[in-house]
XYZ file of C-alpha atoms in Angstrom:
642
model
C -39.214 14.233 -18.802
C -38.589 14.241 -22.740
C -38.328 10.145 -22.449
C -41.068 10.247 -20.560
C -44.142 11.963 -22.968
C -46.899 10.675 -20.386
C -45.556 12.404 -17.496
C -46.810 16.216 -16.910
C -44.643 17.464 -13.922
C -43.068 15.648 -11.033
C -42.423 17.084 -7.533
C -40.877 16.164 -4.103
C -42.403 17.365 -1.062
C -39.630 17.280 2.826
C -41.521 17.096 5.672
C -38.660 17.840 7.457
C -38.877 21.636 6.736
C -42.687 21.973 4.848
C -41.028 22.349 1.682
C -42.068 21.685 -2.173
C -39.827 21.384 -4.793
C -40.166 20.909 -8.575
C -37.537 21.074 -11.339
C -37.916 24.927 -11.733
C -38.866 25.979 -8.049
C -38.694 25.417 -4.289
C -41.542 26.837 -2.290
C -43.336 26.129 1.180
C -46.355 23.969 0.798
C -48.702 26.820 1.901
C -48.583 28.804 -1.113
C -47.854 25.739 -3.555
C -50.698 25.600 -6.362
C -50.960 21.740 -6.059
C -51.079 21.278 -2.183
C -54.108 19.927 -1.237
C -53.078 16.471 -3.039
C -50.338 16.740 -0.598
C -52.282 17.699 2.149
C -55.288 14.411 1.981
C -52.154 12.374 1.183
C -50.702 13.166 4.578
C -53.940 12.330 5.986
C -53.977 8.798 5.181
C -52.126 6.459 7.211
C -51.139 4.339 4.267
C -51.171 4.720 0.735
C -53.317 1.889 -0.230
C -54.328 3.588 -3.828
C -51.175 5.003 -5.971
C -52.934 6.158 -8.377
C -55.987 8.841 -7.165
C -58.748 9.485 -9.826
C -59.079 12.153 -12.466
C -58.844 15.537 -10.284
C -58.174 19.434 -10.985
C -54.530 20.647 -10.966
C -52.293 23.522 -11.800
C -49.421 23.186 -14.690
C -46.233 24.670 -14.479
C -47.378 27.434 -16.600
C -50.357 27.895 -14.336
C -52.942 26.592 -16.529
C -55.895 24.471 -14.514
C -56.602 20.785 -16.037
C -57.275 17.366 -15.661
C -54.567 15.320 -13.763
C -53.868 11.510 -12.562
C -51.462 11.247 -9.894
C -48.769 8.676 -8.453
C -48.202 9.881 -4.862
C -45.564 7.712 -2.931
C -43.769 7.716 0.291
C -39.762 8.298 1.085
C -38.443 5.911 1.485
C -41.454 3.856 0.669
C -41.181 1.746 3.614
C -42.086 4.253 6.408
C -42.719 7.588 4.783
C -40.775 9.583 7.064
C -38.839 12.073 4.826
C -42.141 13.241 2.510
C -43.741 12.299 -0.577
C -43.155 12.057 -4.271
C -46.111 13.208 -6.845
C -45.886 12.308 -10.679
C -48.670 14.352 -12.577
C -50.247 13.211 -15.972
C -52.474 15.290 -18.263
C -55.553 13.119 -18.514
C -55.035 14.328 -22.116
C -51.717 12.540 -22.347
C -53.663 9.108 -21.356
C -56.117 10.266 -24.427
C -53.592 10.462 -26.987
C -52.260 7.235 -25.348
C -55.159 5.599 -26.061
C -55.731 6.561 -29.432
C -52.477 5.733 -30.765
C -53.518 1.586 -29.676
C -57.101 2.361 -31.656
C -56.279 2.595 -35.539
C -59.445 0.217 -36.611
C -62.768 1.528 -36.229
C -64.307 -1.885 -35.968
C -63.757 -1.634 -31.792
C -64.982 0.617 -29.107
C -62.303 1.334 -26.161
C -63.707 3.309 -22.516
C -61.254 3.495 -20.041
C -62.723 4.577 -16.511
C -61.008 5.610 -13.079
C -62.134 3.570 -9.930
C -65.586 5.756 -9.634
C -66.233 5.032 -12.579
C -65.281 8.773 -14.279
C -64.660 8.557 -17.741
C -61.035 8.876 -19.045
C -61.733 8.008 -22.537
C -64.337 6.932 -24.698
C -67.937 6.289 -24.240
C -69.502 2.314 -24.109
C -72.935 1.688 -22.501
C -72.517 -0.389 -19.780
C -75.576 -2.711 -21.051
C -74.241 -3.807 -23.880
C -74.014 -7.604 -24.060
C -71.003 -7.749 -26.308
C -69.326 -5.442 -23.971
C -65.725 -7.439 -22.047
C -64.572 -5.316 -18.824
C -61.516 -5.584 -16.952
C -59.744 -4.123 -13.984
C -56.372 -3.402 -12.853
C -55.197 -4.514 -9.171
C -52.754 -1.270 -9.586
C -54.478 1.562 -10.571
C -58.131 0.139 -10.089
C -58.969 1.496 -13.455
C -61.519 -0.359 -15.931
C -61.207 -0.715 -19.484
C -63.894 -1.775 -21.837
C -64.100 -3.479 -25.377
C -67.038 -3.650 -27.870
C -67.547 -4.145 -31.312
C -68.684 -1.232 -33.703
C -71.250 -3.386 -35.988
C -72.870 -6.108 -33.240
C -74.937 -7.815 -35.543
C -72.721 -9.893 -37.761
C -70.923 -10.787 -34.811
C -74.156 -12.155 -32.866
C -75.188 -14.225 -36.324
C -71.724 -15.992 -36.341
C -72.025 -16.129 -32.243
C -75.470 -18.367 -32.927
C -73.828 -20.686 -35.870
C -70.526 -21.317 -33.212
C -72.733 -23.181 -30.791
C -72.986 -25.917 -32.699
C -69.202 -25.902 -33.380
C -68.775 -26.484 -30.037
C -70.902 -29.497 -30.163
C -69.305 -30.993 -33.270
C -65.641 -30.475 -31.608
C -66.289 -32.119 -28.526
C -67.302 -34.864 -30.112
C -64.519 -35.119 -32.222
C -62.304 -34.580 -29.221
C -63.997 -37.687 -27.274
C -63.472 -40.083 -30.861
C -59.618 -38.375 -30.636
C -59.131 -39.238 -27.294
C -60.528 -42.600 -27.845
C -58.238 -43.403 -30.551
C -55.333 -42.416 -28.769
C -55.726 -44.393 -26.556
C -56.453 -47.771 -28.413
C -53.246 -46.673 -30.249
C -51.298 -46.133 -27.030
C -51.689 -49.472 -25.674
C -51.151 -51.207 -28.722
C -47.694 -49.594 -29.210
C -46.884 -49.383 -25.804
C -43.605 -50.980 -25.842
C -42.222 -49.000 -28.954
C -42.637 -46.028 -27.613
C -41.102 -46.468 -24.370
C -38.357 -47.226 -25.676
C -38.522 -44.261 -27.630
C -39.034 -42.485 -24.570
C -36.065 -43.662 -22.613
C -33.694 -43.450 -25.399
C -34.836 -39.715 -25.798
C -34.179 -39.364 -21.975
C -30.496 -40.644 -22.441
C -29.803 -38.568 -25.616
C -31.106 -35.736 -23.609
C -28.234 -36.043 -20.963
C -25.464 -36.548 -23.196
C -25.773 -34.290 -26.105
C -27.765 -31.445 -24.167
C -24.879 -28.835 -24.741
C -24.266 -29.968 -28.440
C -28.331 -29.654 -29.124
C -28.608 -26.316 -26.989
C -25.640 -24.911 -29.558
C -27.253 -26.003 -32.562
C -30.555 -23.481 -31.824
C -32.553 -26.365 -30.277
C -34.002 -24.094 -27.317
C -35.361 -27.338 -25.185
C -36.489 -25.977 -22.276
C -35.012 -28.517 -20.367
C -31.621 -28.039 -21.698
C -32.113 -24.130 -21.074
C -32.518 -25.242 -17.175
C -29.809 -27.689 -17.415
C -27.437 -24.714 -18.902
C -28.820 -22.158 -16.600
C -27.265 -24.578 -13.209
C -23.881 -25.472 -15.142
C -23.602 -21.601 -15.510
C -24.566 -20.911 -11.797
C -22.258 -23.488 -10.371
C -19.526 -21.551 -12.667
C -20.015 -18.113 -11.270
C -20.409 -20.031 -7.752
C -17.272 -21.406 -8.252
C -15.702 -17.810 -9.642
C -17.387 -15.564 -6.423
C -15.436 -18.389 -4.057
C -12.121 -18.089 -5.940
C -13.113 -13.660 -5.766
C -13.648 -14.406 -1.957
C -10.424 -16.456 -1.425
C -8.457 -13.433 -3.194
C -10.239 -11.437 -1.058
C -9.537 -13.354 2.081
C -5.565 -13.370 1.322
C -5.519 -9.620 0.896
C -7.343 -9.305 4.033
C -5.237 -11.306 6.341
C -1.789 -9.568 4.603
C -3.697 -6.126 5.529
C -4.443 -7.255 8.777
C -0.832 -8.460 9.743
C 1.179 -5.694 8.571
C -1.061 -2.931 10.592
C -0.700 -5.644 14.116
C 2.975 -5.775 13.086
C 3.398 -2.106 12.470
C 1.658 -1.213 15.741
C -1.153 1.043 14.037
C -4.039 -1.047 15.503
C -4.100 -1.280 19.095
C -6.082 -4.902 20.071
C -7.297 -6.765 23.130
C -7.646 -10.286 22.944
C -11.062 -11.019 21.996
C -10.924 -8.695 19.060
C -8.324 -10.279 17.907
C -9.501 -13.510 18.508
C -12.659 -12.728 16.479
C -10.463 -11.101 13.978
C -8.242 -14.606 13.785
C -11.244 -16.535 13.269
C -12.924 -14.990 10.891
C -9.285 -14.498 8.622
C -9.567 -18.523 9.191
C -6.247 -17.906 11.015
C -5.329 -20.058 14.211
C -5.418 -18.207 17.654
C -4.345 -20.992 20.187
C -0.456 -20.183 21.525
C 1.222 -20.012 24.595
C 3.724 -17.545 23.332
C 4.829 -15.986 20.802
C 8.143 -14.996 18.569
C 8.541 -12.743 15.644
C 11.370 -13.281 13.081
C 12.528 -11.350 10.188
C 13.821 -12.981 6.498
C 16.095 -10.633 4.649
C 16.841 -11.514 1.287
C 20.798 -9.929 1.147
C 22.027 -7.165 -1.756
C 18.475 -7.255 -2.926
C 19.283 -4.864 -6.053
C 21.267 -7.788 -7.080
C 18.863 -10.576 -6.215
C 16.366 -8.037 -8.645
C 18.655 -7.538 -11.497
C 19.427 -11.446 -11.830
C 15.598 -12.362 -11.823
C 12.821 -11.540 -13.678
C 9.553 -10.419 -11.684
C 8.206 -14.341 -12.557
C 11.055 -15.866 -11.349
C 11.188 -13.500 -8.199
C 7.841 -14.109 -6.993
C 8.557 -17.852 -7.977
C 11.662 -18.179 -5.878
C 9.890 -16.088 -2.884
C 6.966 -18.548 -3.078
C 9.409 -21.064 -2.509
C 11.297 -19.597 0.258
C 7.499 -19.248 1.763
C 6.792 -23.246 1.512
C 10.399 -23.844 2.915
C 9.444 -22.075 6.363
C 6.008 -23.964 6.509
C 7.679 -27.227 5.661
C 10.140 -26.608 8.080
C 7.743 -25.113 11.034
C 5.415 -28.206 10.277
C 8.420 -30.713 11.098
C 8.663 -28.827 14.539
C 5.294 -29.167 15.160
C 4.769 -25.078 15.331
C 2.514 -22.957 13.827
C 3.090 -20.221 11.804
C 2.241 -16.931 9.887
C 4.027 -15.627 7.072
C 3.598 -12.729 5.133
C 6.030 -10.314 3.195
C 5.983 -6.930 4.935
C 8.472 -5.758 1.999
C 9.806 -6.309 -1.183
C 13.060 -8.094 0.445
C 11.348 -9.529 3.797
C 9.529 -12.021 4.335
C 7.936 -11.878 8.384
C 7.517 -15.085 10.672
C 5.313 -15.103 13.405
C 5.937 -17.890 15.668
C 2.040 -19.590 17.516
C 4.092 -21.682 20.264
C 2.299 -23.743 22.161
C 4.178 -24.974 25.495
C 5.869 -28.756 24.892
C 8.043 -28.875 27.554
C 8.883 -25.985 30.728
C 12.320 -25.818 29.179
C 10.947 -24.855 25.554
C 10.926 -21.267 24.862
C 9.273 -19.242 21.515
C 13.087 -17.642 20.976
C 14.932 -21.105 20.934
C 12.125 -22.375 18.839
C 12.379 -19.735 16.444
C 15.802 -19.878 16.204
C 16.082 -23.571 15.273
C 13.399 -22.878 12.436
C 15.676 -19.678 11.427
C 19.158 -21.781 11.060
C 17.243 -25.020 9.368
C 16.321 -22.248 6.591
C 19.955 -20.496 6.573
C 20.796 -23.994 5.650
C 17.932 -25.162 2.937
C 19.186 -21.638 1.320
C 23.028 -22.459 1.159
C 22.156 -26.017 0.048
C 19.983 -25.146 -2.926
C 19.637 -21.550 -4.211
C 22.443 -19.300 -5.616
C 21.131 -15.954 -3.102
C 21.718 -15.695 0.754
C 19.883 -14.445 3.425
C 20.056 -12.910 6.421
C 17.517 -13.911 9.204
C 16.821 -11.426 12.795
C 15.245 -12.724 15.751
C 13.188 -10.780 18.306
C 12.299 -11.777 22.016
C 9.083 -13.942 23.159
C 6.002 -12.682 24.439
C 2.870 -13.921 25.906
C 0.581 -11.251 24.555
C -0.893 -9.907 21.784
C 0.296 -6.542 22.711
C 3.493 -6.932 22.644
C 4.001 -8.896 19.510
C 4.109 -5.201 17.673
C 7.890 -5.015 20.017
C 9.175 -8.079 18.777
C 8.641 -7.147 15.693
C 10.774 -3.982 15.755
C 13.397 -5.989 18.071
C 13.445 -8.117 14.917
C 14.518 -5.332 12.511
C 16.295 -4.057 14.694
C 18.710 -7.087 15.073
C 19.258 -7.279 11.171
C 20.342 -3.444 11.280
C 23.690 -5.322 12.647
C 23.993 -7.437 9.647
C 27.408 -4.755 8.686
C 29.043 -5.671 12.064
C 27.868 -9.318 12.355
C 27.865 -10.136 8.770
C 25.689 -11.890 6.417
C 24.275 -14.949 5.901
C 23.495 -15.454 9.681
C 20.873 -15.754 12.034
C 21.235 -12.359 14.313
C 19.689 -12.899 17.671
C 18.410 -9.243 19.215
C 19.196 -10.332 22.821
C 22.279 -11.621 22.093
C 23.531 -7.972 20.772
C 22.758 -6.063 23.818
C 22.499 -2.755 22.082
C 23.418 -0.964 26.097
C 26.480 -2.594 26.554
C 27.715 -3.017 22.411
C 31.504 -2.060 22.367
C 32.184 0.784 19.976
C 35.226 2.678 19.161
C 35.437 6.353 20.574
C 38.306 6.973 17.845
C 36.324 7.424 14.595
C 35.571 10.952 14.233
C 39.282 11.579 14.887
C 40.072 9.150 12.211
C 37.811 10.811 10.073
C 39.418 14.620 11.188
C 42.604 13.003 9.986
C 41.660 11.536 6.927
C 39.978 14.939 5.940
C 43.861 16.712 7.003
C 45.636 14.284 5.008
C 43.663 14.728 1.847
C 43.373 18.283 2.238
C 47.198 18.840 2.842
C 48.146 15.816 0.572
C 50.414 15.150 3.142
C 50.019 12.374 5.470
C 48.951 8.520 5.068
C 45.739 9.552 4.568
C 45.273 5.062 3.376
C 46.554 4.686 7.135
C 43.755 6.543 8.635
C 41.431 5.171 6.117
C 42.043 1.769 7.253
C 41.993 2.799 10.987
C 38.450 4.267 10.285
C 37.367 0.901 9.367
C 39.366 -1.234 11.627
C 37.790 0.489 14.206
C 34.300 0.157 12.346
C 35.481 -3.578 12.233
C 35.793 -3.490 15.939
C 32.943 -2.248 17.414
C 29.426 -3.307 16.913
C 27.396 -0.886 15.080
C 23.823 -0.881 13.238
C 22.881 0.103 9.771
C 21.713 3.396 10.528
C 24.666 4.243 12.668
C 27.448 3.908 10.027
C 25.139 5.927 7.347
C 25.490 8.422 9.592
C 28.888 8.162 10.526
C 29.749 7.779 6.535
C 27.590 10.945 5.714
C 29.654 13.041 8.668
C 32.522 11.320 6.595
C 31.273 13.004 3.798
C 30.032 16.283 5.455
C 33.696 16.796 7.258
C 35.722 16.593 3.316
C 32.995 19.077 2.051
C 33.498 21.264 4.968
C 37.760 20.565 4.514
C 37.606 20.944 0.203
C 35.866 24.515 0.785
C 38.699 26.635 1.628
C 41.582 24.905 -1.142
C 41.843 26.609 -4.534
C 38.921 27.087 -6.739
C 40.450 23.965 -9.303
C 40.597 21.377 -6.755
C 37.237 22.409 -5.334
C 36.039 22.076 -8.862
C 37.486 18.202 -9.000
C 35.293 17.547 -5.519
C 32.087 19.700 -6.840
C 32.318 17.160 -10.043
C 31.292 14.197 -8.902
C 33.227 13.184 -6.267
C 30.733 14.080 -3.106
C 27.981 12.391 -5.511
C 29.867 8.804 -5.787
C 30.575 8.917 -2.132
C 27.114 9.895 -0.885
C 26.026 6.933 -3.315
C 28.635 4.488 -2.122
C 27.137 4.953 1.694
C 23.681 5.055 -0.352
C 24.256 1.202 -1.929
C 26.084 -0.760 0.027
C 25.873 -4.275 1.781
C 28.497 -4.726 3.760
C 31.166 -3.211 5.369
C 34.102 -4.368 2.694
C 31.991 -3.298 0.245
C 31.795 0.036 1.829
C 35.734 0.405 2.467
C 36.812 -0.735 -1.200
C 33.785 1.545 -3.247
C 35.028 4.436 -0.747
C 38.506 3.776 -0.742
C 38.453 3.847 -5.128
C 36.322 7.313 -5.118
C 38.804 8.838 -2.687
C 41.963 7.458 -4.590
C 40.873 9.002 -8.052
C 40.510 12.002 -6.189
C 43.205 12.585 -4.714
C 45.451 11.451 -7.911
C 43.719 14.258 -9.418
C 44.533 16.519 -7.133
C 48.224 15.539 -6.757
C 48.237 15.704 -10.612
C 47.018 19.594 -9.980
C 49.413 20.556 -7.767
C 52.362 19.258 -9.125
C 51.334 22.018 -12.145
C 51.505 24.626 -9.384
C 54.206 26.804 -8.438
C 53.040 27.747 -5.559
C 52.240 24.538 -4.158
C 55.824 23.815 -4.322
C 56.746 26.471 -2.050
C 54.355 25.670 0.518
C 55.186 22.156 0.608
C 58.793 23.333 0.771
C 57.854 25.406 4.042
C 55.839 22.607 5.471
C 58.610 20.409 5.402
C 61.342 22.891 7.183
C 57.951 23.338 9.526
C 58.174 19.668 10.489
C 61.570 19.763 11.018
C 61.868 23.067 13.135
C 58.088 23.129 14.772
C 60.518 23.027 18.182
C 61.373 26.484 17.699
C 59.485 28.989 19.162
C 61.050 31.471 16.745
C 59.231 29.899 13.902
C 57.076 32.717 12.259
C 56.061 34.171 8.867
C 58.658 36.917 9.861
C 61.294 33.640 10.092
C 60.301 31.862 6.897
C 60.534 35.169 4.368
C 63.797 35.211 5.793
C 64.561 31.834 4.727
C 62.794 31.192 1.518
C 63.547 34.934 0.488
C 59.341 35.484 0.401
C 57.361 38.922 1.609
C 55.316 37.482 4.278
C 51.866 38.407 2.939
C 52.795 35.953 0.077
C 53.442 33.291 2.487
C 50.234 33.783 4.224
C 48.580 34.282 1.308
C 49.694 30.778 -0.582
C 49.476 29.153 2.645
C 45.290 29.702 2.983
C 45.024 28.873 -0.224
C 46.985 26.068 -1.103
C 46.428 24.035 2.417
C 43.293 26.128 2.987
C 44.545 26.857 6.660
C 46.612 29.521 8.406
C 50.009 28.984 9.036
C 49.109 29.600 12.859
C 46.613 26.946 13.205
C 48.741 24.883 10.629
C 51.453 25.442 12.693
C 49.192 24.507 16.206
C 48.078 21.340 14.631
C 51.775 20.189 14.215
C 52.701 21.068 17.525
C 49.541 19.415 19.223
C 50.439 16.351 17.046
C 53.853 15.916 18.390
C 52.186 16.915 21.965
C 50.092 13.827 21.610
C 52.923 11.571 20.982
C 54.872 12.964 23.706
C 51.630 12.823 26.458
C 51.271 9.110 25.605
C 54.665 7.912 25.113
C 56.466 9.498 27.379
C 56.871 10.510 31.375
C 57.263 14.526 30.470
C 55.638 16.554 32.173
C 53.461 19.358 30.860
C 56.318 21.896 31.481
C 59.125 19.910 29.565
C 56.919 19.040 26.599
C 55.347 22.524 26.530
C 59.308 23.611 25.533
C 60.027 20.961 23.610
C 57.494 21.794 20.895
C 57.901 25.154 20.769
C 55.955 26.939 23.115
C 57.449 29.353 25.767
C 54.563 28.948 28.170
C 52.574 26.540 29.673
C 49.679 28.207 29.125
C 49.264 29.025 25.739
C 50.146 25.445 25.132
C 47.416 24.213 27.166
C 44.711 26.795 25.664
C 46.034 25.341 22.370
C 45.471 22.341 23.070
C 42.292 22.405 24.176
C 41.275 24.410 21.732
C 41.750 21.610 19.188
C 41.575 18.535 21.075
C 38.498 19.614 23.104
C 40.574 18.349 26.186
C 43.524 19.786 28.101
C 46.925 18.093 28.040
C 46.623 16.033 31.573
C 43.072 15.112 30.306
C 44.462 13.299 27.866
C 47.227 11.841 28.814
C 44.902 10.415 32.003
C 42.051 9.313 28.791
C 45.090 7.714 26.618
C 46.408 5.921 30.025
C 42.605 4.627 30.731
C 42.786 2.905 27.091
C 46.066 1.346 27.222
């Protein structure tokens, strides 16, 4: 209350719970010091007087003295919550007062509405007294002069002023008018070329301080048009926002709607509801990082406005509505209004046609491609959220079908899509080869893609069949020697998990893969050829391959031959190859098992002796054990593919 001097205390009184509070305290209005103003106030059905006249009250500190109050309903338009009470010292209003007196040749009185003095003292039959009264507070304030009798002597004289101007005024009026008529025609043309001046140069006089009030009106509706003009172009933004907002969450499927909410929705976005059915179709600009890199942000959002106008252009031709919005930086989302031409027209054909008429306006004139997806029709609202994701879903096949097409999503048929059952062997091999360094591990390589090549696989499915790629060599490099883990803990698994991170396509995959995987494994033959010991294993690998038929074939067998203790042997073996001779020695057999199952008419019995075993039964638990099937299995699996 320090910027306000006048005002003594304020409080709020909550009916709600009987309570009074004031800045220092909260207390019940039964033992407040102030409450009977409170109480006659509650009395009253209306406040009709705001102000109430000079009364005892309480200060803060306790003191009793003379108060004017402002009591007020909350809110003020029914009162409901409580009251509001602004106190001022009726000394306050003194010093007021006496601050606007500094001549002494005045009397001021200043009276409440019963007439209780407030301030000052003034007769009430004094003839040179003036009175007035406030409509707000119904308070009266009186004026008199200090010495009445010089002002009564010149009161006398002015009568006959009064006399002597009015005549004067009649002669002036007189005169005026003789004038008027005799130069009439001069100034009317005065007039009217004031008038035109008026409208042409009003700006240019308003700037030069000529503060016509006419030109201040005139200003006043140029600058109200102006900010009518800037709240329409604010509500247009607005409007845009609003619709984007409003499509991506029906899109998305986080806003369930029936049909007359969305109608009402349409309408008031200023958006077209008629259709008989409806399509959803997906724009993907292809290797986006690249379409970013080559553009600045201007000339990206210049290029995307164009690809927008494109799709209308093209959708007006065809007589079919549409809605476009982006849903992401790199697509752009078509929903198809089709209204029914023909029996034979349907929204997916429709949409299609639009989609290949833009596949072909790109090729023609921009240097960037695109990829478009297609989902099914649908009559409802509803569903519209379904073609949508059928629509993404379709351009998840972009690796398999390649780019720059239009990918249909019933045309894929995810539940009968053929796929090759022979990666994750490919990959098992690829992980031997380059953890042996024996092998064709380009050979399997290639097969892992041919077969990628072959089947028909989305986006998401060859991450993760890359990333078990990638998973499987981490899982193979773990048990070599500490150096050539320390080549594949440098980098290597980094550039391949950001190969299957960046790519576009499928070739683009192979060859960024392929040139990781060849520096690494030049390292690593660059390694071993340094190492003794990997010289003597690959040594005993190859008299391996060439004797795996004997059954004989043991550590025991190779110190023999090579002249090495057999812990050595075992020893170098596990680390070198990072597998035991056993299993090393099982995985040749089982290879040559294969060949012989598929190629051949043995049966188990012959091939179980002609790879080294001595019986049928631990070359069938072998065999299982690593192929996850048992011989006949797989002969009657390799049979069923041929």
């Amino acid at each position: 209350m320090a910027t306000m001097p006048l005002i003594d205390s304020i409080y709020l009184y909550r009916l709600s719970d009987d309570t009074v509070q004031t800045p220092y305290s909260v207390s019940k209005l039964a033992v407040f010091n102030d409450k009977q103003l409170i109480v006659e106030a509650l009395k009253q059905s209306g406040l009709n007087r705001l102000w109430t006249n000079v009364r005892k009250g309480y200060t803060e500190q306790g003191d009793s003295t003379d108060f004017v109050s402002l009591v007020r309903y909350v809110p003020l338009n029914s009162g409901n919550d409580g009251l509001i009470v602004v106190n001022v010292q009726l000394q306050a209003i003194v010093r007021f007062v006496q601050t606007l007196t500094t001549e002494n040749s005045n009397h001021i009185s200043l009276h409440d509405r019963e007439g209780t003095p407030i301030y000052g003292d003034i007769h009430g039959n004094d003839p040179l007294m003036t009175e007035m009264h406030s409509d707000y507070s119904e308070w009266a304030i009186s004026s008199s002069v200090a010495n009445g009798n010089l002002f009564r002597l010149v009161s006398a004289i002015s009568k006959y002023w009064i006399f002597i101007c009015i005549i004067f005024f009649f002669i002036g009026v007189l005169w005026i008018v003789v004038v008027t008529r005799r130069n009439y025609k001069p100034v009317e043309t005065i007039i009217q070329r004031i008038q035109l001046f008026s409208q042409q140069k009003s700006a240019e006089l308003f700037r030069k301080g000529n503060h016509d009030e006419f030109k201040f009106i005139d200003t006043a509706l140029v600058n109200l048009m102006e900010q009518s003009n800037a709240y329409q172009k604010q509500h247009e933004e607005d409007l845009v926002f609003k619709r984007k907002h409003f499509f991506f969450e029906w899109m998305e499927g986080n806003r369930p709607l029936k049909y007359e909410e969305w109608q009402q929705e349409m309408e008031s976005l200023g958006m077209p509801c008629d259709f008989d059915s409806l399509c959803v179709s997906v724009l993907e600009i292809n290797k986006y990082s690249k379409f970013a890199s080559l553009y600045s942000d201007h000339d990206q959002n210049l290029l995307k406005f164009v690809l927008c106008s494109v799709v209308k252009e093209i959708a007006i031709g065809r007589n079919v509505t549409i809605w476009i919005e982006w849903t992401s930086k790199d697509q752009l989302t078509l929903l198809h209004l089709v209204q029914k031409v023909s029996p034979e027209s349907k929204p997916e054909q429709i949409a299609s046609e639009i989609a290949n008429d833009m596949m072909q306006w790109v090729k023609t004139y921009l240097d960037f491609n695109i990829t478009m997806g297609i989902g099914s029709g649908v009559d409802r609202i509803e569903l519209v959220h379904y073609a949508y994701v059928e629509a993404l879903e379709a351009l998840q096949y972009k690796p398999s079908l390649g780019e720059d097409s239009v990918i249909c999503y019933w045309e894929i048929n995810p539940e009968g899509k053929q796929q090759s059952l022979d990666l994750l062997e490919y990959i098992r091999a690829l992980a031997f080869s380059l953890r042996t360094g024996e092998g064709d591990w380009q050979g399997s390589f290639a097969q892992l893609f041919d077969g990628v090549r072959a089947g028909l696989y989305a986006r998401k499915e060859l991450d993760n069949l890359m990333n078990y790629m990638i998973f499987f060599l981490d899982k193979e490099f773990t048990d070599l020697p500490a150096d050539v883990q320390k080549i594949w803990a440098n980098g290597v698994q980094d550039k391949l998990q950001k190969a299957v991170d960046d790519w576009d396509t499928v070739d683009e995959l192979q060859h960024m893969l392929r040139n990781v995987l060849t520096e690494t494994t030049e390292a690593i033959a660059t390694l071993r050829e340094m190492s003794s010991n990997y010289m003597l294993i690959r040594k005993i690998k190859l008299y391996m391959e060439e004797h795996y038929q004997n059954p004989d074939l043991s550590l025991l067998h190779l110190s023999d031959v090579f002249h090495v203790q057999m812990k050595s042997i075992s020893r170098t073996f596990k680390e070198e190859i990072g597998e035991n001779f056993i299993d090393y020695l099982t995985r040749i057999r089982t290879e040559h098992a294969k060949e012989l199952l598929v190629h051949t008419e043995h049966s188990i019995q012959e091939i179980t002796v002609k790879i080294g075993y001595l019986h049928p039964n631990t070359f069938i638990r072998s065999f299982k054990k690593l192929v996850g099937q048992t011989p006949g299995d797989f002969r009657k699996t390799a049979q069923v593919k041929s």
